[in-house]
PDB file of C-alpha atoms in Angstrom:
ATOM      1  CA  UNK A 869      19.433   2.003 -28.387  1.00 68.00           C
ATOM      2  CA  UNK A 870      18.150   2.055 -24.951  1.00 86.00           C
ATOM      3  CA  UNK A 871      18.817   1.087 -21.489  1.00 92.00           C
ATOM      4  CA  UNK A 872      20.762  -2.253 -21.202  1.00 95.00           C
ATOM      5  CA  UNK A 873      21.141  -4.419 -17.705  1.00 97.00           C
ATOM      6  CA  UNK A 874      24.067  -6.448 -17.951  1.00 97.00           C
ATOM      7  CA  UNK A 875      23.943  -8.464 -14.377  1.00 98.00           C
ATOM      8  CA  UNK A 876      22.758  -8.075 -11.073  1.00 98.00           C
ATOM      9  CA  UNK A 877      24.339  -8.305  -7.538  1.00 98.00           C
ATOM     10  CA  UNK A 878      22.574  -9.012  -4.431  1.00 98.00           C
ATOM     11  CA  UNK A 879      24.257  -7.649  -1.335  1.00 98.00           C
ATOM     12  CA  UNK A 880      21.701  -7.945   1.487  1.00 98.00           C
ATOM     13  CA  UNK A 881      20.229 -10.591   3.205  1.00 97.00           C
ATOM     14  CA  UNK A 882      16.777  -9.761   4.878  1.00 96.00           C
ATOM     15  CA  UNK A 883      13.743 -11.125   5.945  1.00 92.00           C
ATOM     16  CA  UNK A 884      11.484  -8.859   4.003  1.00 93.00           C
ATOM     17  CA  UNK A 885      13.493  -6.351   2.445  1.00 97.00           C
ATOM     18  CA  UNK A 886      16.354  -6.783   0.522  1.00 98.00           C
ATOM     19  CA  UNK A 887      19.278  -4.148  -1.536  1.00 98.00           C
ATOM     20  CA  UNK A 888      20.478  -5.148  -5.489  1.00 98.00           C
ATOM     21  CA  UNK A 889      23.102  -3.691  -7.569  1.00 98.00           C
ATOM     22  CA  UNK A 890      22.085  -3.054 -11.430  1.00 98.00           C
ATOM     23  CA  UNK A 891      25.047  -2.601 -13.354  1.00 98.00           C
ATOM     24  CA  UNK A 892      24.031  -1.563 -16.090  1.00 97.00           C
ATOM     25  CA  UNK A 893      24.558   0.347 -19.962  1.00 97.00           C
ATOM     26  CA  UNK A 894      22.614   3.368 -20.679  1.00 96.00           C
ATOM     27  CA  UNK A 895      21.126   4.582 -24.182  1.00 94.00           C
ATOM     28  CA  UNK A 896      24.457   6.551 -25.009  1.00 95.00           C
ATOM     29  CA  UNK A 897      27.213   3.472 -23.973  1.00 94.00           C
ATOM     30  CA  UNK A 898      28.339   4.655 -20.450  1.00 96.00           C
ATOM     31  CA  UNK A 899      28.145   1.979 -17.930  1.00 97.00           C
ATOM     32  CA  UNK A 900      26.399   3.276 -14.569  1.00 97.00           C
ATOM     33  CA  UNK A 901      25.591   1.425 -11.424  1.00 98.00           C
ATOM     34  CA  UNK A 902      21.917   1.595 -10.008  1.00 98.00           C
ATOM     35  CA  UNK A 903      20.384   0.667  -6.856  1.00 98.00           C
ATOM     36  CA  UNK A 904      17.214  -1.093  -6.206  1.00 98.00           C
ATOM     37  CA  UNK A 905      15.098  -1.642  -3.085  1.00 98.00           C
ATOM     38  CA  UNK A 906      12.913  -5.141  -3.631  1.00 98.00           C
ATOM     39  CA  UNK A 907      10.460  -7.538  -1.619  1.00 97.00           C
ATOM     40  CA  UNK A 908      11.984 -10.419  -3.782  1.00 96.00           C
ATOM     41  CA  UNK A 909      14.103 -12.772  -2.115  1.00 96.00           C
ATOM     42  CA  UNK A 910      16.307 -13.335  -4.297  1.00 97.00           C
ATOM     43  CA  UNK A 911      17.420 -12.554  -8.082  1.00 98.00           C
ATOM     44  CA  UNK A 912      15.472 -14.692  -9.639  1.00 98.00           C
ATOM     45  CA  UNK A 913      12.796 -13.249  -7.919  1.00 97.00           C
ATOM     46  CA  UNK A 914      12.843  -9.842  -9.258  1.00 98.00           C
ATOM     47  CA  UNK A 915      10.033  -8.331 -11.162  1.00 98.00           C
ATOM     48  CA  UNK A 916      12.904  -7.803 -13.798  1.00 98.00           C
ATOM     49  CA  UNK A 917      13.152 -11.332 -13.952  1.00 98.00           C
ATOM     50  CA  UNK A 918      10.050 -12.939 -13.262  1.00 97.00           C
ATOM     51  CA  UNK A 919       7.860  -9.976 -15.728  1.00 97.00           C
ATOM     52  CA  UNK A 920       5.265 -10.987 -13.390  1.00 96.00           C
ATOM     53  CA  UNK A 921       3.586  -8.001 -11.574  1.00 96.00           C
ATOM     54  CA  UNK A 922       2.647 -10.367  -8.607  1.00 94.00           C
ATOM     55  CA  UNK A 923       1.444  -8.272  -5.332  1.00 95.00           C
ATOM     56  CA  UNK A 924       3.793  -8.115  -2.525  1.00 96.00           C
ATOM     57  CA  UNK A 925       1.373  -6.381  -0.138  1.00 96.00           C
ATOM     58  CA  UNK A 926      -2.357  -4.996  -0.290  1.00 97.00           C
ATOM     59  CA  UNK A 927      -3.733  -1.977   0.761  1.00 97.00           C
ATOM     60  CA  UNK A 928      -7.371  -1.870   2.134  1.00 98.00           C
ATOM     61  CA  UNK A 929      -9.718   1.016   1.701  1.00 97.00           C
ATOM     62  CA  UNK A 930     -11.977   0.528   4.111  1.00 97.00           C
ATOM     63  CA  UNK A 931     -15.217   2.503   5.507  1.00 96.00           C
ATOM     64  CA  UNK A 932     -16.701   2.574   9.057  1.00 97.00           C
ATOM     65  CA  UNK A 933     -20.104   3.040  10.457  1.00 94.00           C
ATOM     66  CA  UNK A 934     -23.748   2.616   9.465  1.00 92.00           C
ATOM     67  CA  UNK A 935     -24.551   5.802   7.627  1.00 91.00           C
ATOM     68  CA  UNK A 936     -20.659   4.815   5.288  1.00 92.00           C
ATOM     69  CA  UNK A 937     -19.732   8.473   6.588  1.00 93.00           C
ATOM     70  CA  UNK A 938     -16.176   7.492   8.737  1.00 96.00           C
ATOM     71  CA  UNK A 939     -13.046   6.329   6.383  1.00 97.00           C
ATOM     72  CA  UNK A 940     -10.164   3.727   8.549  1.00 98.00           C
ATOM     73  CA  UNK A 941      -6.906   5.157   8.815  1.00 98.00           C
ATOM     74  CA  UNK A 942      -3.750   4.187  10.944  1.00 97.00           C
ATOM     75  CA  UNK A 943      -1.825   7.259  12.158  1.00 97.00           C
ATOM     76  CA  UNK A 944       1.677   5.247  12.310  1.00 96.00           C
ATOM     77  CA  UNK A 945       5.305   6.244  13.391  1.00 96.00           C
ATOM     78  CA  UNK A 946       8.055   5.605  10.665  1.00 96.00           C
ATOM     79  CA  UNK A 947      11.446   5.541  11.083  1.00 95.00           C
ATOM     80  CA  UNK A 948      11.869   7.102   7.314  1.00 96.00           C
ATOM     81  CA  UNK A 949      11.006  10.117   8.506  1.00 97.00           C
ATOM     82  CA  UNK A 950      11.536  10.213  12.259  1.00 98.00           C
ATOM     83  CA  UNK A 951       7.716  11.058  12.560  1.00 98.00           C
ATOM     84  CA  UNK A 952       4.054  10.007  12.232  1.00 98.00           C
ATOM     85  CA  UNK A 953       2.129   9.960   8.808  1.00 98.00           C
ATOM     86  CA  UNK A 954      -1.341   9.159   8.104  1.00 98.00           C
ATOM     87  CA  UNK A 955      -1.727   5.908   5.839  1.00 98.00           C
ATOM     88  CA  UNK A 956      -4.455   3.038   4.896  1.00 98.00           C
ATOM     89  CA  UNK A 957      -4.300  -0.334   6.830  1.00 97.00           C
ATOM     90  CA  UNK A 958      -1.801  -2.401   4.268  1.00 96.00           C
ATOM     91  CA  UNK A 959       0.515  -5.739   4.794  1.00 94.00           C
ATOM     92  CA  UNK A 960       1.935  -8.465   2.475  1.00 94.00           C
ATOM     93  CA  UNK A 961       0.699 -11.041   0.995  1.00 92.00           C
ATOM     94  CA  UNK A 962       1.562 -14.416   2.447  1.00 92.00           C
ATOM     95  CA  UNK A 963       1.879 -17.254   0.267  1.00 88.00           C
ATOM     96  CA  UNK A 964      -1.257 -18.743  -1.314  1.00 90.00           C
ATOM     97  CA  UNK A 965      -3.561 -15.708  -0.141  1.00 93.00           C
ATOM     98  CA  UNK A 966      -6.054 -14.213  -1.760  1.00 92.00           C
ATOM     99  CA  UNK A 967      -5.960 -10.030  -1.981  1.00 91.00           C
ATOM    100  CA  UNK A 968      -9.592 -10.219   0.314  1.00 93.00           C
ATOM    101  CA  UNK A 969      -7.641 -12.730   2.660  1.00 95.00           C
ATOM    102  CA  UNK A 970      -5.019 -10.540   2.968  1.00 95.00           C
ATOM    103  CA  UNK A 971      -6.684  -7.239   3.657  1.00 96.00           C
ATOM    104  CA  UNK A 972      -8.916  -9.229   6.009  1.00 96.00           C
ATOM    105  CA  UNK A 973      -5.982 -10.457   7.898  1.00 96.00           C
ATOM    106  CA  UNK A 974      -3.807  -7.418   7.851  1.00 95.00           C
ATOM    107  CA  UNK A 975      -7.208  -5.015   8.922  1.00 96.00           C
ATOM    108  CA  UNK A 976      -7.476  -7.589  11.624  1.00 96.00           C
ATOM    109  CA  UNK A 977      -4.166  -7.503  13.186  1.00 94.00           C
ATOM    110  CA  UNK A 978      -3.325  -3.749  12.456  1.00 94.00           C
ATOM    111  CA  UNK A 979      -6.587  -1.999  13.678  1.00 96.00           C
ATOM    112  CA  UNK A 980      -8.664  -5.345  15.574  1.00 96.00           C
ATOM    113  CA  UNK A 981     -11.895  -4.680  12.867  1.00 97.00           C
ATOM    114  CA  UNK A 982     -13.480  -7.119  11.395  1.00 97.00           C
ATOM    115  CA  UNK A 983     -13.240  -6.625   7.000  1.00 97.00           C
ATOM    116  CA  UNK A 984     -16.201  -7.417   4.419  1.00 96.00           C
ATOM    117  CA  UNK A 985     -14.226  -7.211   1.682  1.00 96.00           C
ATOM    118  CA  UNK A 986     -16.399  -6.087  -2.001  1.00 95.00           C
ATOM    119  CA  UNK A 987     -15.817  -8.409  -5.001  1.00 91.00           C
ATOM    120  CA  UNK A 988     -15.290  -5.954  -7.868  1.00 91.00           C
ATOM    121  CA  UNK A 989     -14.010  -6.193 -11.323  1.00 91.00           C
ATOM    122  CA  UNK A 990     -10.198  -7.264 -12.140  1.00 89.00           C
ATOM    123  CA  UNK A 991      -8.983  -3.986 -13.051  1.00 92.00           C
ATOM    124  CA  UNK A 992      -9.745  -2.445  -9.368  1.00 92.00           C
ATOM    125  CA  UNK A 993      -7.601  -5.134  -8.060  1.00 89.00           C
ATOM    126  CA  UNK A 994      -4.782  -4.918 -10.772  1.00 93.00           C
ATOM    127  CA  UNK A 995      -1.484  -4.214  -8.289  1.00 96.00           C
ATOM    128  CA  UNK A 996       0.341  -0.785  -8.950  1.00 97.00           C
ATOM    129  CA  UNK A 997       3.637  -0.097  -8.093  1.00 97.00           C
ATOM    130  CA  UNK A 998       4.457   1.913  -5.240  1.00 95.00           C
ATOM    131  CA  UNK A 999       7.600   3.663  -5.902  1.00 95.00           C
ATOM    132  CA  UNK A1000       9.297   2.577  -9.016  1.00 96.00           C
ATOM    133  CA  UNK A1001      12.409   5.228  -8.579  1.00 96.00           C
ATOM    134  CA  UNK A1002      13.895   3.189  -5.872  1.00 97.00           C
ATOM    135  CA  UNK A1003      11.695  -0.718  -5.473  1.00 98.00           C
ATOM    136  CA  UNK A1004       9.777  -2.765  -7.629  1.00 98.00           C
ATOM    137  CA  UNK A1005       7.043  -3.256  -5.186  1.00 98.00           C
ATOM    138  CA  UNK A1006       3.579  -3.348  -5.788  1.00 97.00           C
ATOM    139  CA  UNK A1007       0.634  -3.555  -4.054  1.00 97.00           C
ATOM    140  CA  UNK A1008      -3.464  -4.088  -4.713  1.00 96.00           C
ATOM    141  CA  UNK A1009      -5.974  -2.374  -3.336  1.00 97.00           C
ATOM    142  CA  UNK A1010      -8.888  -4.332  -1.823  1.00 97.00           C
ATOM    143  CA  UNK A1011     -12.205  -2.359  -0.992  1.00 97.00           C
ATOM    144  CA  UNK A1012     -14.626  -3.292   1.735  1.00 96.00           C
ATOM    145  CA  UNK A1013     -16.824  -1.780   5.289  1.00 97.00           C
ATOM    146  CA  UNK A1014     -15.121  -2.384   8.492  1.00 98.00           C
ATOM    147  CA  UNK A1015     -17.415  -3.207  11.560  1.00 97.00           C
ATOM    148  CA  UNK A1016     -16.290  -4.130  15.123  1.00 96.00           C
ATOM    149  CA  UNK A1017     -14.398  -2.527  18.204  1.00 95.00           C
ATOM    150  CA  UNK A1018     -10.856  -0.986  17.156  1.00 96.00           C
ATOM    151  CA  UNK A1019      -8.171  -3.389  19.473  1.00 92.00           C
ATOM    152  CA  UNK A1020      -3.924  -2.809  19.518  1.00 86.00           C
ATOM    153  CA  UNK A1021      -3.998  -6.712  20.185  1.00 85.00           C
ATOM    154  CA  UNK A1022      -2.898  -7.685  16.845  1.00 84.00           C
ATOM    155  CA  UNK A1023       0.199  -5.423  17.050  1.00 84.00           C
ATOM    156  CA  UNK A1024       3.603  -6.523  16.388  1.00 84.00           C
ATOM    157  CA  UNK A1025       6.146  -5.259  19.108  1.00 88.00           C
ATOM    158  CA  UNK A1026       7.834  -2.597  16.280  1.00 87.00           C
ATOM    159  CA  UNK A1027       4.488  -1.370  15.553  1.00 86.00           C
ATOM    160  CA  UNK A1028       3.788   2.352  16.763  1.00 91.00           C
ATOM    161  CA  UNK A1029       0.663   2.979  15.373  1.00 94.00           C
ATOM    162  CA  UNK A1030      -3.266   4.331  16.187  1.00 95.00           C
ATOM    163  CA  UNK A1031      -6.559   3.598  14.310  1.00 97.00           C
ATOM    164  CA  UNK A1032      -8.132   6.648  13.309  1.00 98.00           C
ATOM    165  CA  UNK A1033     -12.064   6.512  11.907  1.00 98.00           C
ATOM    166  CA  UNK A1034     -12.109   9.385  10.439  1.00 98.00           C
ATOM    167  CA  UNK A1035     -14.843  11.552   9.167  1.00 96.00           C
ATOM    168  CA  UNK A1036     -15.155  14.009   6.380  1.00 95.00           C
ATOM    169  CA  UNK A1037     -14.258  16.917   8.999  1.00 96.00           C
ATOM    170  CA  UNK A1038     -11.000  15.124  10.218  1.00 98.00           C
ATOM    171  CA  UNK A1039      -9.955  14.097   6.983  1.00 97.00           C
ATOM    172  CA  UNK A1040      -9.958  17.616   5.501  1.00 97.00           C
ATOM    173  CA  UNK A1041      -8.021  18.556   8.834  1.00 98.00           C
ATOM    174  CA  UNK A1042      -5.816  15.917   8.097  1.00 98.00           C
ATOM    175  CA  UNK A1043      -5.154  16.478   4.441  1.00 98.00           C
ATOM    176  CA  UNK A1044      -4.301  20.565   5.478  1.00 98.00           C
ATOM    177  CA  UNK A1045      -1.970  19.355   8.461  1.00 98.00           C
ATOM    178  CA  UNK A1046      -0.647  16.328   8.571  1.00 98.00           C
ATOM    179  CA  UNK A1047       1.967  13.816   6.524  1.00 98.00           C
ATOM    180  CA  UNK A1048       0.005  11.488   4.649  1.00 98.00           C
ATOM    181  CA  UNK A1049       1.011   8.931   2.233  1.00 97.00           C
ATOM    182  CA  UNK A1050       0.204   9.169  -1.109  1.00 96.00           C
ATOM    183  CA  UNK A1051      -1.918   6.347  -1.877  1.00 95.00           C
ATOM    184  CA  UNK A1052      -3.804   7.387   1.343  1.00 97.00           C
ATOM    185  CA  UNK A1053      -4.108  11.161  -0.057  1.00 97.00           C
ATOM    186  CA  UNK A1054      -5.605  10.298  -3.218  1.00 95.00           C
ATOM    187  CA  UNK A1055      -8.432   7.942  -1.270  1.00 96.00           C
ATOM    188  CA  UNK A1056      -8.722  10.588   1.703  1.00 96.00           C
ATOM    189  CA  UNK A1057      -9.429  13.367  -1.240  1.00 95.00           C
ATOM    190  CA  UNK A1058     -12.029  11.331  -3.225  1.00 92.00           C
ATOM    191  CA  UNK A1059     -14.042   9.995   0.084  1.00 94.00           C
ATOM    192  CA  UNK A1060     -13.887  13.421   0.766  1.00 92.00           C
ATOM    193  CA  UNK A1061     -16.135  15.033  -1.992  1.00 87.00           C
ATOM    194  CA  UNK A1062     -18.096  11.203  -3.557  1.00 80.00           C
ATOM    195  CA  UNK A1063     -21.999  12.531  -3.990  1.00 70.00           C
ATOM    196  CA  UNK A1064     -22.834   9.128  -3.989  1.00 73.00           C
ATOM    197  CA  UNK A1065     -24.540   7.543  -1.562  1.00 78.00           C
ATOM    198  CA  UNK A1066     -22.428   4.716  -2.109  1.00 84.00           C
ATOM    199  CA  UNK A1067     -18.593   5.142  -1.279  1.00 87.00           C
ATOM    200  CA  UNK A1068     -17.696   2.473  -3.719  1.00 90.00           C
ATOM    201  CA  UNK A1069     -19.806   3.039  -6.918  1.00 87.00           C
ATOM    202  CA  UNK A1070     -16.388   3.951  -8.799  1.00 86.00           C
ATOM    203  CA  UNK A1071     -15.385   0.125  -8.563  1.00 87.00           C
ATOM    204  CA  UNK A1072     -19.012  -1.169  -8.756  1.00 79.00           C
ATOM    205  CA  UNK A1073     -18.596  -0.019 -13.015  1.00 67.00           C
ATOM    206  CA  UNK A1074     -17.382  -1.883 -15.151  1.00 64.00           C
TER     207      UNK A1074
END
C-alpha cells in the first residue's frame, strides 16, 4: 500500500502563488499533513488533479554575439535568500502562448533583447519540474540567439536585476564564485566545454 491523499485545503489567496494543505495517509496507515507550494489557482487546478504537466513558466537559453561565444544571464536579487544569484531569463506562460512566444516576451521585458527562438524536436521542449519537494511547478526550456541592445525598460518595479552576456571566462568565474541556480548551472557548465561549433547541436538530434 502506498501513499494515499485524502483531501486538500487551500489556505492562500494570491495572484501567482498560492499555499495547499495535503492531508494525507502514508504507506504504513499514519495520517500526516503536507504542504505544497503551486502556480495553480485553485484545487482543481493542481497538477494532482488535472495529471496534466502543463508549463507554468519557460526558461530561455539564449546565446549572444556573432561568433555564438557570449551566453545571457540575469544576475537578480531574491528575497529567498537575501542576496543575488545568477539565473537564465524565465517568466510564465500567459494564457494561449506558445513556449517561443513566451521566451520571446519574457527575454524582451527582462533583459530588452530581441529572441530568435530554434524550433527543435518535442522532447527539448517537454516541461520539467522545478522543485517537486515543495511545488508542482514546471517549466520548458526554449532555445534561441539573442541580438539587440540590453535595456532595464521592460522591468517591473520589484525587479532588481542586471543582464549579464557572459563569456566562457566569466562563466567559469561565475560557476567558482557566485550563487547560481540550478537549471542555470547545468546550461552555464555545458556552454562551457560544447566543441561544437554550434551551441545547440544537442537539440538539433533527434
Amino acid at each position: 500500500m502506498g501513499n494515499r491523499i485524502l483531501s486538500v485545503e487551500k489556505t492562500t489567496d494570491n495572484r501567482f502563488l498560492n499555499m495547499y494543505n495535503l492531508h494525507y495517509e502514508n504507506r504504513v496507515g499514519h495520517k500526516r499533513l503536507y504542504h505544497l507550494a503551486s502556480r495553480g489557482k485553485d484545487i482543481k487546478d493542481l497538477k494532482l488533479n488535472t495529471r496534466k504537466n502543463t508549463p507554468d513558466g519557460v526558461i530561455i537559453y539564449s546565446i549572444y554575439g556573432e561568433k555564438h561565444d557570449h551566453m545571457v544571464l540575469v544576475r537578480q536579487y531574491r528575497l529567498a535568500i537575501d542576496d543575488y544569484i545568477y539565473e537564465l531569463p524565465a517568466g510564465l506562460v500567459d494564457a494561449g502562448e506558445t513556449y517561443a512566444e513566451a521566451g520571446t516576451r519574457e527575454l524582451k521585458e527582462e533583459t530588452g533583447l530581441d529572441f530568435e527562438p530554434l524550433q527543435v524536436d518535442e522532447m527539448y521542449h517537454k516541461p520539467f519540474y522545478t522543485t517537486i519537494g515543495m511545488t508542482d511547478e514546471s517549466c520548458a526550456t526554449v532555445y534561441g540567439y539573442a541580438t539587440g541592445t540590453v535595456s532595464r525598460e521592460g522591468l517591473e518595479e520589484n525587479e532588481q536585476l542586471e543582464v549579464v552576456l557572459a563569456d566562457r571566462t566569466e562563466i567559469r568565474r561565475i560557476l567558482k564564485e557566485e550563487n547560481v541556480s540550478m537549471n542555470c548551472g547545468y546550461l552555464m557548465m555545458h556552454f562551457l566545454h560544447h566543441t561544437e561549433e554550434d551551441p545547440f547541436y544537442f537539440v538539433r538530434q533527434k
